[in-house]
């Protein structure tokens, strides 16, 4: 269960597969180069931190992960989270490193505790809501560089950014807007040309060359580059150093401040990496190991904060590019990280000339692809409850943050699910008007096919009998207990599961029947409710003779209590009895 895919796929690894992985790894490394720097700059940190993330964490995620083709590194989903932590007065860069370390520990605990498979139960409206919300935050974060507004400090919250932009629209820089729009146009058109060179790399090279040419011809044209804001990009990995986070005298308070961002990073890293692995599985027909994938994400987010980097997770877009390029083992992911390392060592001095507006255009395109507008529209046309969950999660992600949005979305989705399940559960009297199967002729176990003795009332529970539906049994208590009814039969053949609240409701019904001089008989209980009833001591309180396996047994038990004669066994239940009664000739035929 906890063996990385690397050690599995290398058995029988061939030179031909290595060639395919080498080609795919180099291509994905080139694809990841502009994205790594763009994600880092969009988060408010230096571009080199994005490269460190893609190199160190990308290698560890591929080497130790549970997916054949997962590609790890910085992703757009972390932009608002990282920016919020960096801009927080008491956290900053060192707070980001400590929160990432804590998130790594949480991810390892999640993997060892085998909760990886549980993440798949997060409802789609919740993931769609926060994903689209993150896309909106990414887009709004790029307006400053896209329009060349020249704002040096931006608020972390959405409404603060919108207010700042509205007050500086008169500072729009035309050359910057022109280059950004041209870069965005190239990104939109490039995929239609079906050229294997990635569009972001083309935009980065084109914009860098154009700005360099304009500077040669006309001098400084006012288009800001990476070097203008962040200085030169280092051409080597930094020496590892422990984050210099000031815990102060009240370390418990500082720990509480870090816990919320650490939980957010861990939750988002787990969700995004496993969603990416699921998508990749569909592309190659494979199956990832979710728990070891979480452990690998934890190790990756624990292993490189000493290098001053940001959080990492598996990314869908690079993983898809890896599959399309022929990568089929984790070797391709490790080569992708090494390719980035070689590029940084050789070309770092030139990266400082990349215009920030071109990287902003790349992130605008990332935000558009992440938003999945068509899926968002489709969910708006879905049942109102699902649309409400998505809109609430979306709104809270944009206006507050992911820490609030995801828990609230999950709680709301759970409450609505409980409501749905309660709606499909009913407790009703079995009468001519409400028959078990239409007119009673289709179901051989229908009560209409049997003679119900006077003084017997039959009710039936349909659906899971849990806390959301227990009130429906309480609602019928007022109708039970008339003096002429001495036996109350509760059929449970359509109850697949029952919880403690359901057991308590049954106990209430038993006590009411006892007070009214009635006997309660439980009929046709399935395995899980029967086990729950037995563990709760129900056999003794209800009486084992009043817990029967078929409606005929329940009716005969009622006749026994009423002092009337028993009915003969139903031939359909005991075919061997009917065969014994038949003459030999009939049996032979």
Coordinates of C-alpha atoms in Angstrom, one line a residue:
X1 CA 0.0 0.0 0.0
X2 CA 2.8 2.4 0.8
X3 CA 5.3 1.5 -1.9
X4 CA 5.9 4.4 -4.4
X5 CA 5.0 3.8 -8.0
X6 CA 8.7 4.3 -8.9
X7 CA 9.8 1.1 -7.3
X8 CA 6.9 -0.8 -9.0
X9 CA 7.3 0.4 -12.6
X10 CA 11.1 0.1 -12.7
X11 CA 10.7 -3.7 -12.6
X12 CA 11.2 -4.6 -16.3
X13 CA 11.9 -1.0 -17.2
X14 CA 13.2 -0.8 -20.8
X15 CA 15.6 1.5 -22.8
X16 CA 12.7 2.3 -25.1
X17 CA 10.5 3.5 -22.2
X18 CA 13.4 5.5 -20.9
X19 CA 13.7 7.3 -24.3
X20 CA 10.0 8.1 -24.2
X21 CA 10.2 9.3 -20.6
X22 CA 13.3 11.4 -21.4
X23 CA 11.6 13.2 -24.3
X24 CA 8.4 13.8 -22.2
X25 CA 10.4 15.0 -19.2
X26 CA 12.3 17.6 -21.2
X27 CA 9.1 18.8 -22.9
X28 CA 7.2 19.1 -19.6
X29 CA 10.2 20.9 -18.0
X30 CA 10.1 23.5 -20.8
X31 CA 6.3 23.8 -20.3
X32 CA 6.7 24.2 -16.6
X33 CA 9.4 26.9 -16.8
X34 CA 7.2 30.0 -17.5
X35 CA 4.4 28.7 -15.3
X36 CA 6.7 28.2 -12.3
X37 CA 7.9 31.8 -12.5
X38 CA 4.4 33.2 -13.2
X39 CA 2.9 31.4 -10.3
X40 CA 5.6 32.6 -7.9
X41 CA 5.3 36.2 -9.1
X42 CA 1.5 36.0 -8.9
X43 CA 1.8 35.0 -5.3
X44 CA 4.0 38.0 -4.5
X45 CA 7.3 36.2 -4.2
X46 CA 10.4 36.1 -6.4
X47 CA 10.3 34.0 -9.5
X48 CA 13.3 32.0 -8.3
X49 CA 11.1 30.5 -5.5
X50 CA 8.8 29.1 -8.1
X51 CA 11.8 27.5 -9.9
X52 CA 13.0 26.0 -6.6
X53 CA 9.6 24.6 -5.9
X54 CA 9.3 23.0 -9.3
X55 CA 12.8 21.5 -9.1
X56 CA 12.9 20.2 -5.5
X57 CA 9.3 19.3 -4.8
X58 CA 8.7 18.2 -8.4
X59 CA 11.5 15.6 -8.1
X60 CA 10.3 14.3 -4.7
X61 CA 6.7 14.0 -5.8
X62 CA 7.6 12.0 -8.8
X63 CA 10.1 9.8 -7.0
X64 CA 8.0 9.0 -3.9
X65 CA 4.4 9.5 -5.3
X66 CA 1.7 7.0 -6.0
X67 CA 1.0 8.0 -9.6
X68 CA 2.8 7.0 -12.8
X69 CA 2.6 10.3 -14.5
X70 CA 2.0 12.9 -11.8
X71 CA 4.0 16.2 -12.2
X72 CA 4.5 18.2 -9.1
X73 CA 5.3 21.8 -8.5
X74 CA 3.7 25.2 -7.9
X75 CA 0.1 25.7 -9.1
X76 CA -2.2 28.5 -9.6
X77 CA -4.5 27.3 -6.9
X78 CA -2.0 28.4 -4.3
X79 CA -1.6 31.9 -5.5
X80 CA -4.2 33.5 -3.2
X81 CA -3.1 31.4 -0.2
X82 CA 0.6 32.2 -0.6
X83 CA -0.1 35.9 -1.2
X84 CA -2.3 36.1 1.9
X85 CA 0.4 34.5 4.1
X86 CA 3.2 36.6 2.7
X87 CA 1.3 39.8 3.2
X88 CA 0.2 38.9 6.7
X89 CA 2.0 41.3 9.1
X90 CA 3.0 38.5 11.6
X91 CA 3.9 35.8 9.0
X92 CA 5.7 36.9 5.9
X93 CA 8.2 34.6 4.0
X94 CA 9.3 32.7 7.1
X95 CA 5.7 32.2 8.2
X96 CA 5.0 30.8 4.8
X97 CA 7.9 28.3 5.2
X98 CA 6.7 27.2 8.6
X99 CA 3.1 26.8 7.4
X100 CA 4.3 24.7 4.5
X101 CA 6.3 22.5 6.9
X102 CA 3.3 22.0 9.1
X103 CA 1.1 21.3 6.0
X104 CA 3.7 18.7 5.0
X105 CA 3.4 16.9 8.4
X106 CA -0.4 17.0 8.1
X107 CA -0.3 15.5 4.6
X108 CA 1.9 12.6 5.8
X109 CA -0.4 12.0 8.7
X110 CA -3.4 12.0 6.3
X111 CA -1.6 9.5 4.0
X112 CA -0.5 7.1 6.9
X113 CA -4.1 7.3 8.2
X114 CA -5.3 6.1 4.8
X115 CA -7.7 9.0 4.3
X116 CA -6.6 9.5 0.7
X117 CA -9.5 7.6 -0.7
X118 CA -11.9 9.7 1.4
X119 CA -11.1 12.9 -0.5
X120 CA -13.0 11.6 -3.5
X121 CA -16.2 12.0 -1.4
X122 CA -15.9 15.8 -1.6
X123 CA -18.9 16.9 -3.7
X124 CA -18.3 18.2 -7.1
X125 CA -20.2 21.5 -6.5
X126 CA -17.7 22.2 -3.6
X127 CA -14.6 21.6 -5.8
X128 CA -16.2 23.5 -8.7
X129 CA -17.0 26.4 -6.5
X130 CA -13.6 26.9 -4.9
X131 CA -11.8 26.2 -8.2
X132 CA -13.7 28.9 -10.0
X133 CA -13.3 31.2 -7.1
X134 CA -9.5 30.7 -7.2
X135 CA -9.6 31.4 -10.9
X136 CA -11.3 34.7 -10.2
X137 CA -8.7 35.6 -7.6
X138 CA -5.8 34.7 -9.9
X139 CA -7.4 36.9 -12.7
X140 CA -7.9 39.9 -10.4
X141 CA -4.3 39.5 -9.1
X142 CA -2.9 40.0 -12.7
X143 CA -4.7 43.2 -13.6
X144 CA -2.0 45.4 -12.1
X145 CA 0.8 43.9 -14.3
X146 CA -1.6 43.3 -17.3
X147 CA -2.5 47.0 -17.4
X148 CA 0.8 48.4 -16.2
X149 CA -0.8 50.3 -13.3
X150 CA 2.5 50.3 -11.4
X151 CA 0.9 49.6 -8.0
X152 CA 3.6 48.4 -5.6
X153 CA 1.4 47.3 -2.7
X154 CA -2.0 45.5 -3.3
X155 CA -4.4 44.4 -0.6
X156 CA -4.7 40.6 -0.2
X157 CA -8.5 40.6 -0.2
X158 CA -10.6 40.7 -3.4
X159 CA -12.6 43.8 -2.6
X160 CA -9.5 45.7 -1.6
X161 CA -7.9 44.9 -4.9
X162 CA -11.0 45.9 -6.8
X163 CA -11.0 49.2 -5.0
X164 CA -7.3 49.9 -5.6
X165 CA -7.7 49.1 -9.4
X166 CA -10.8 51.4 -9.6
X167 CA -8.7 54.3 -8.2
X168 CA -5.8 53.9 -10.6
X169 CA -7.5 53.2 -13.9
X170 CA -6.1 56.6 -15.1
X171 CA -2.6 55.1 -14.8
X172 CA -3.0 52.4 -17.5
X173 CA 0.2 52.1 -19.5
X174 CA -0.6 51.6 -23.2
X175 CA 2.6 49.8 -24.3
X176 CA 2.2 47.3 -21.5
X177 CA -1.5 46.7 -22.3
X178 CA -0.6 46.2 -26.0
X179 CA 2.1 43.6 -25.3
X180 CA -0.1 41.8 -22.7
X181 CA -3.0 41.7 -25.2
X182 CA -0.7 40.4 -27.9
X183 CA 0.7 37.8 -25.6
X184 CA -2.9 36.7 -24.7
X185 CA -3.8 36.5 -28.4
X186 CA -0.9 34.2 -29.1
X187 CA -1.9 31.9 -26.2
X188 CA -5.4 31.7 -27.6
X189 CA -4.3 31.0 -31.2
X190 CA -1.3 28.9 -30.6
X191 CA -3.1 25.6 -29.8
X192 CA -4.9 25.7 -33.1
X193 CA -1.6 25.6 -34.9
X194 CA -0.9 22.1 -33.4
X195 CA 2.8 22.9 -32.8
X196 CA 4.5 20.9 -30.1
X197 CA 6.3 23.9 -28.7
X198 CA 4.2 25.1 -25.7
X199 CA 2.4 28.4 -26.0
X200 CA 3.6 29.9 -22.7
X201 CA 7.3 29.4 -23.8
X202 CA 6.5 31.0 -27.2
X203 CA 4.9 34.0 -25.4
X204 CA 7.8 34.3 -23.0
X205 CA 10.5 34.3 -25.7
X206 CA 8.5 36.5 -28.1
X207 CA 7.7 39.2 -25.4
X208 CA 11.3 39.1 -24.1
X209 CA 12.7 39.6 -27.6
X210 CA 10.2 42.3 -28.5
X211 CA 11.0 44.4 -25.4
X212 CA 14.7 44.0 -25.9
X213 CA 14.3 45.2 -29.5
X214 CA 12.2 48.2 -28.5
X215 CA 14.8 49.2 -25.9
X216 CA 17.5 49.0 -28.5
X217 CA 15.5 51.2 -30.9
X218 CA 13.8 53.6 -28.6
X219 CA 15.3 53.3 -25.2
X220 CA 13.3 52.4 -22.1
X221 CA 9.6 52.0 -23.1
X222 CA 8.4 51.6 -19.5
X223 CA 7.5 47.9 -19.7
X224 CA 8.4 46.4 -16.4
X225 CA 10.5 43.2 -16.4
X226 CA 11.3 40.6 -13.8
X227 CA 14.7 42.2 -13.1
X228 CA 13.1 45.6 -12.6
X229 CA 11.0 44.3 -9.7
X230 CA 12.9 41.4 -8.3
X231 CA 16.5 41.8 -9.5
X232 CA 18.6 39.1 -11.1
X233 CA 17.5 35.5 -10.8
X234 CA 20.1 33.3 -9.1
X235 CA 21.7 30.7 -11.3
X236 CA 22.0 28.0 -8.5
X237 CA 20.0 26.5 -5.7
X238 CA 20.4 28.3 -2.4
X239 CA 22.1 26.7 0.6
X240 CA 19.5 25.1 2.9
X241 CA 18.6 27.1 5.9
X242 CA 15.9 26.7 8.6
X243 CA 13.2 29.4 8.4
X244 CA 14.0 32.2 10.8
X245 CA 10.5 32.4 12.2
X246 CA 10.1 34.3 15.4
X247 CA 8.0 32.3 17.8
X248 CA 8.2 34.9 20.6
X249 CA 7.3 34.3 24.2
X250 CA 3.8 33.0 23.5
X251 CA 4.5 30.2 21.0
X252 CA 1.0 28.8 21.5
X253 CA -0.5 31.9 20.0
X254 CA 2.0 31.8 17.1
X255 CA 1.1 28.1 16.5
X256 CA -2.6 29.0 16.3
X257 CA -1.8 31.7 13.7
X258 CA 0.0 29.2 11.6
X259 CA -2.6 26.4 12.0
X260 CA -5.2 27.9 9.7
X261 CA -2.9 28.5 6.7
X262 CA -1.2 25.1 7.3
X263 CA -4.6 23.3 7.2
X264 CA -5.6 25.2 4.0
X265 CA -2.3 24.3 2.3
X266 CA -2.6 20.6 3.3
X267 CA -6.3 20.4 2.2
X268 CA -5.7 22.1 -1.1
X269 CA -2.6 20.1 -1.8
X270 CA -4.4 16.8 -1.1
X271 CA -7.5 17.7 -3.1
X272 CA -5.6 19.0 -6.1
X273 CA -3.0 16.3 -6.3
X274 CA -5.5 13.5 -6.0
X275 CA -7.8 15.1 -8.6
X276 CA -4.8 15.4 -10.9
X277 CA -4.0 11.8 -10.3
X278 CA -7.5 10.7 -11.1
X279 CA -7.5 12.7 -14.4
X280 CA -4.1 11.2 -15.3
X281 CA -5.4 7.7 -14.5
X282 CA -8.2 8.3 -17.0
X283 CA -5.7 9.3 -19.7
X284 CA -3.4 6.2 -19.3
X285 CA -5.9 3.7 -18.0
X286 CA -4.0 3.3 -14.8
X287 CA -4.7 3.5 -11.1
X288 CA -2.9 5.6 -8.6
X289 CA -2.2 5.0 -4.9
X290 CA -3.9 7.8 -3.1
X291 CA -2.4 7.3 0.3
X292 CA 1.2 7.1 -0.9
X293 CA 0.5 10.1 -3.1
X294 CA -0.4 12.1 0.0
X295 CA 2.7 10.9 1.8
X296 CA 4.8 12.1 -1.1
X297 CA 3.1 15.5 -1.2
X298 CA 3.9 15.7 2.6
X299 CA 7.5 14.8 2.1
X300 CA 7.9 17.3 -0.8
X301 CA 6.3 20.1 1.2
X302 CA 8.5 19.2 4.2
X303 CA 11.7 18.7 2.3
X304 CA 12.3 22.0 0.7
X305 CA 11.2 24.9 2.9
X306 CA 14.9 25.2 3.9
X307 CA 15.4 26.3 0.3
X308 CA 12.9 29.2 0.7
X309 CA 10.2 27.9 -1.6
X310 CA 6.5 27.9 -1.7
X311 CA 3.9 25.0 -1.3
X312 CA 3.7 22.4 -4.1
X313 CA 1.2 19.8 -5.3
X314 CA 0.4 17.7 -8.3
X315 CA -0.7 19.8 -11.3
X316 CA -3.3 18.7 -13.9
X317 CA -1.9 20.7 -16.8
X318 CA 1.7 19.4 -16.6
X319 CA 0.5 15.9 -15.9
X320 CA -1.6 16.0 -19.1
X321 CA 1.3 17.4 -21.1
X322 CA 3.4 14.5 -19.7
X323 CA 1.0 11.9 -20.9
X324 CA 0.5 13.4 -24.3
X325 CA 4.3 13.6 -24.7
X326 CA 4.7 9.9 -24.0
X327 CA 5.7 9.8 -20.4
X328 CA 4.4 6.7 -18.6
X329 CA 6.6 6.3 -15.5
X330 CA 7.7 8.6 -12.7
X331 CA 11.1 8.9 -14.4
X332 CA 9.6 11.5 -16.7
X333 CA 8.6 13.6 -13.7
X334 CA 12.1 13.4 -12.3
X335 CA 13.6 14.3 -15.6
X336 CA 11.3 17.3 -15.8
X337 CA 12.7 18.6 -12.5
X338 CA 16.3 18.0 -13.7
X339 CA 15.5 19.9 -16.9
X340 CA 14.4 22.9 -15.0
X341 CA 17.5 22.7 -12.9
X342 CA 19.7 22.7 -16.1
X343 CA 17.7 25.6 -17.6
X344 CA 18.1 27.7 -14.4
X345 CA 21.8 27.0 -14.2
X346 CA 22.4 28.0 -17.8
X347 CA 19.8 30.6 -18.6
X348 CA 19.0 32.4 -15.3
X349 CA 20.8 35.7 -16.2
X350 CA 18.5 36.0 -19.3
X351 CA 15.3 35.4 -17.4
X352 CA 15.4 38.8 -15.8
X353 CA 14.5 40.4 -19.1
X354 CA 11.0 38.6 -19.3
X355 CA 8.2 41.3 -19.2
X356 CA 5.8 40.9 -16.2
X357 CA 2.9 41.7 -18.5
X358 CA 3.6 38.6 -20.6
X359 CA 3.6 36.4 -17.4
X360 CA 0.4 38.1 -16.4
X361 CA -1.2 37.1 -19.7
X362 CA -0.1 33.5 -19.1
X363 CA -1.8 33.6 -15.7
X364 CA -4.9 35.1 -17.2
X365 CA -5.0 32.1 -19.5
X366 CA -4.4 29.7 -16.6
X367 CA -7.3 31.4 -14.7
X368 CA -9.6 31.0 -17.7
X369 CA -8.8 27.3 -18.1
X370 CA -9.2 26.7 -14.4
X371 CA -12.6 28.4 -14.2
X372 CA -14.3 25.9 -16.5
X373 CA -17.0 28.3 -17.4
X374 CA -19.2 25.6 -19.1
X375 CA -19.2 23.4 -16.1
X376 CA -20.0 26.4 -13.9
X377 CA -23.0 27.2 -16.1
X378 CA -24.1 23.6 -16.1
X379 CA -24.1 23.5 -12.3
X380 CA -26.2 26.6 -12.3
X381 CA -28.8 24.6 -14.2
X382 CA -28.5 21.6 -11.8
X383 CA -30.8 21.0 -8.9
X384 CA -31.1 24.2 -6.8
X385 CA -29.3 22.6 -3.8
X386 CA -26.2 21.8 -5.8
X387 CA -26.2 25.3 -7.4
X388 CA -26.5 26.8 -3.9
X389 CA -23.5 24.8 -2.6
X390 CA -21.4 25.9 -5.6
X391 CA -22.4 29.5 -5.3
X392 CA -21.8 29.7 -1.6
X393 CA -18.4 28.0 -1.9
X394 CA -17.5 30.3 -4.8
X395 CA -18.6 33.5 -3.0
X396 CA -16.7 32.6 0.2
X397 CA -13.6 31.7 -1.7
X398 CA -13.5 35.0 -3.5
X399 CA -14.7 37.3 -0.6
X400 CA -13.1 35.5 2.4
X401 CA -10.7 32.6 1.7
X402 CA -10.5 28.9 1.1
X403 CA -10.2 28.1 4.8
X404 CA -13.8 29.2 5.3
X405 CA -15.2 28.3 1.9
X406 CA -14.4 24.6 1.8
X407 CA -15.7 23.7 5.3
X408 CA -18.8 25.8 4.9
X409 CA -19.4 24.2 1.4
X410 CA -18.9 20.7 2.8
X411 CA -21.2 21.3 5.8
X412 CA -23.9 22.8 3.5
X413 CA -23.5 19.9 1.0
X414 CA -23.8 17.3 3.9
X415 CA -27.0 19.0 5.2
X416 CA -28.6 19.0 1.8
X417 CA -27.6 15.4 1.3
X418 CA -29.2 14.5 4.7
X419 CA -32.3 16.4 3.6
X420 CA -32.5 14.4 0.3
X421 CA -32.0 11.1 2.1
X422 CA -34.7 12.0 4.6
X423 CA -37.1 13.0 1.8
X424 CA -36.8 9.5 0.2
X425 CA -37.5 7.8 3.6
X426 CA -41.1 7.4 4.6
X427 CA -43.1 5.6 7.3
X428 CA -46.7 4.9 6.3
X429 CA -49.5 2.5 7.1
X430 CA -49.9 -0.3 4.6
X431 CA -53.5 0.0 3.4
X432 CA -55.4 -0.5 0.2
X433 CA -54.6 3.1 -0.6
X434 CA -50.8 2.7 0.0
X435 CA -49.9 -0.8 -1.2
X436 CA -46.4 -2.3 -1.3
X437 CA -46.3 -2.7 -5.1
X438 CA -49.0 -0.9 -7.0
X439 CA -52.2 -2.9 -7.0
X440 CA -50.6 -5.7 -4.9
X441 CA -50.4 -8.2 -7.7
X442 CA -46.8 -7.7 -8.6
X443 CA -45.3 -8.2 -5.2
X444 CA -45.8 -11.7 -3.7
X445 CA -44.9 -10.3 -0.3
X446 CA -47.6 -7.6 -0.4
X447 CA -49.8 -7.4 2.6
X448 CA -52.9 -7.4 0.3
X449 CA -52.0 -11.0 -0.6
X450 CA -52.5 -12.1 3.0
X451 CA -55.3 -12.1 5.6
X452 CA -54.5 -9.6 8.2
X453 CA -56.4 -10.4 11.5
X454 CA -58.5 -7.8 13.2
X455 CA -56.6 -5.8 15.8
X456 CA -53.3 -5.7 13.8
X457 CA -51.8 -2.5 12.3
X458 CA -49.0 -2.8 9.7
X459 CA -46.6 0.0 8.9
X460 CA -43.6 0.0 6.6
X461 CA -40.4 2.0 6.6
X462 CA -38.9 2.7 3.2
X463 CA -35.3 4.0 2.9
X464 CA -32.3 4.5 5.2
X465 CA -33.5 4.9 8.8
X466 CA -31.1 7.5 10.2
X467 CA -31.2 10.7 12.2
X468 CA -32.5 12.7 9.2
X469 CA -35.6 10.5 8.9
X470 CA -36.2 9.4 12.4
X471 CA -38.7 12.2 12.9
X472 CA -41.0 10.6 10.4
X473 CA -41.4 7.6 12.7
X474 CA -42.2 9.9 15.5
X475 CA -44.8 11.6 13.4
X476 CA -46.8 8.3 13.1
X477 CA -46.6 7.7 16.9
X478 CA -49.7 9.8 17.3
X479 CA -51.7 7.6 15.0
X480 CA -50.6 4.4 16.8
X481 CA -52.3 3.2 20.0
X482 CA -56.0 3.0 19.3
X483 CA -57.7 0.6 21.7
X484 CA -58.9 -1.7 19.0
X485 CA -55.4 -2.3 17.7
X486 CA -53.5 -4.7 19.9
X487 CA -50.5 -5.6 17.7
X488 CA -48.3 -3.2 15.8
X489 CA -46.1 -4.7 12.9
X490 CA -43.3 -2.6 11.5
X491 CA -41.9 -3.9 8.2
X492 CA -38.3 -3.0 7.6
X493 CA -37.5 -4.9 4.4
X494 CA -36.6 -1.6 2.6
X495 CA -34.3 -0.3 5.3
X496 CA -30.7 -0.9 4.2
X497 CA -29.1 0.9 7.1
X498 CA -30.0 2.3 10.5
X499 CA -28.0 4.6 12.9
X500 CA -28.3 5.3 16.7
X501 CA -31.1 7.9 16.2
X502 CA -33.1 5.3 14.3
X503 CA -32.6 2.9 17.1
X504 CA -33.7 5.5 19.6
X505 CA -36.9 6.1 17.6
X506 CA -37.6 2.4 17.5
X507 CA -37.2 2.3 21.3
X508 CA -39.6 5.2 21.7
X509 CA -42.1 3.3 19.5
X510 CA -41.7 0.2 21.7
X511 CA -42.3 2.1 24.9
X512 CA -45.4 3.8 23.5
X513 CA -46.8 0.5 22.4
X514 CA -46.1 -1.0 25.8
X515 CA -47.9 1.9 27.5
X516 CA -50.9 1.4 25.3
X517 CA -51.1 -2.3 25.9
X518 CA -49.8 -3.2 22.4
X519 CA -47.1 -5.5 21.2
X520 CA -44.5 -4.3 18.7
X521 CA -43.3 -6.8 16.1
X522 CA -40.3 -6.0 13.8
X523 CA -40.3 -7.8 10.5
X524 CA -37.8 -8.4 7.7
X525 CA -34.8 -6.6 9.2
X526 CA -31.6 -6.5 7.0
X527 CA -28.1 -7.4 8.3
X528 CA -26.8 -3.9 9.3
X529 CA -30.0 -2.8 11.2
X530 CA -30.1 -6.3 12.9
X531 CA -26.5 -6.0 14.0
X532 CA -27.1 -2.5 15.3
X533 CA -30.2 -3.7 17.2
X534 CA -28.3 -6.6 18.7
X535 CA -25.4 -4.5 19.9
X536 CA -27.8 -2.1 21.5
X537 CA -29.5 -4.9 23.5
X538 CA -32.6 -4.8 21.4
X539 CA -33.2 -8.6 21.4
X540 CA -33.9 -8.5 25.2
X541 CA -36.1 -5.4 25.2
X542 CA -38.1 -6.2 22.1
X543 CA -38.1 -9.9 22.7
X544 CA -36.5 -12.2 20.2
X545 CA -39.9 -13.8 19.4
X546 CA -41.0 -10.3 18.2
X547 CA -38.2 -9.9 15.7
X548 CA -39.1 -12.1 12.7
X549 CA -37.8 -12.6 9.2
X550 CA -40.9 -12.5 7.1
X551 CA -44.3 -10.8 7.1
X552 CA -46.0 -14.3 7.4
X553 CA -44.1 -14.9 10.6
X554 CA -45.1 -11.5 11.8
X555 CA -48.8 -12.2 11.1
X556 CA -48.6 -15.6 12.7
X557 CA -46.9 -14.1 15.8
X558 CA -49.8 -11.5 15.9
X559 CA -52.4 -14.3 15.7
X560 CA -50.6 -16.1 18.5
X561 CA -50.8 -13.0 20.6
X562 CA -54.5 -12.5 19.7
X563 CA -55.3 -16.2 20.3
X564 CA -56.5 -17.0 16.8
X565 CA -55.4 -19.8 14.5
X566 CA -52.1 -19.7 12.6
X567 CA -52.1 -19.6 8.8
X568 CA -50.3 -22.5 6.9
X569 CA -46.9 -21.7 5.4
X570 CA -46.8 -19.8 2.1
X571 CA -45.7 -22.3 -0.7
X572 CA -43.7 -19.5 -2.4
X573 CA -41.5 -19.3 0.8
X574 CA -41.1 -23.0 1.3
X575 CA -41.2 -24.7 -2.2
X576 CA -39.8 -28.0 -0.8
X577 CA -42.9 -28.3 1.5
X578 CA -45.2 -27.8 -1.4
X579 CA -43.3 -30.5 -3.4
X580 CA -43.8 -33.0 -0.5
X581 CA -47.5 -32.4 -0.6
X582 CA -47.8 -33.1 -4.4
X583 CA -48.5 -36.6 -5.7
X584 CA -45.4 -38.5 -7.1
X585 CA -46.6 -38.0 -10.7
X586 CA -46.8 -34.3 -10.3
X587 CA -43.4 -34.2 -8.7
X588 CA -41.9 -36.2 -11.5
X589 CA -43.5 -33.9 -14.1

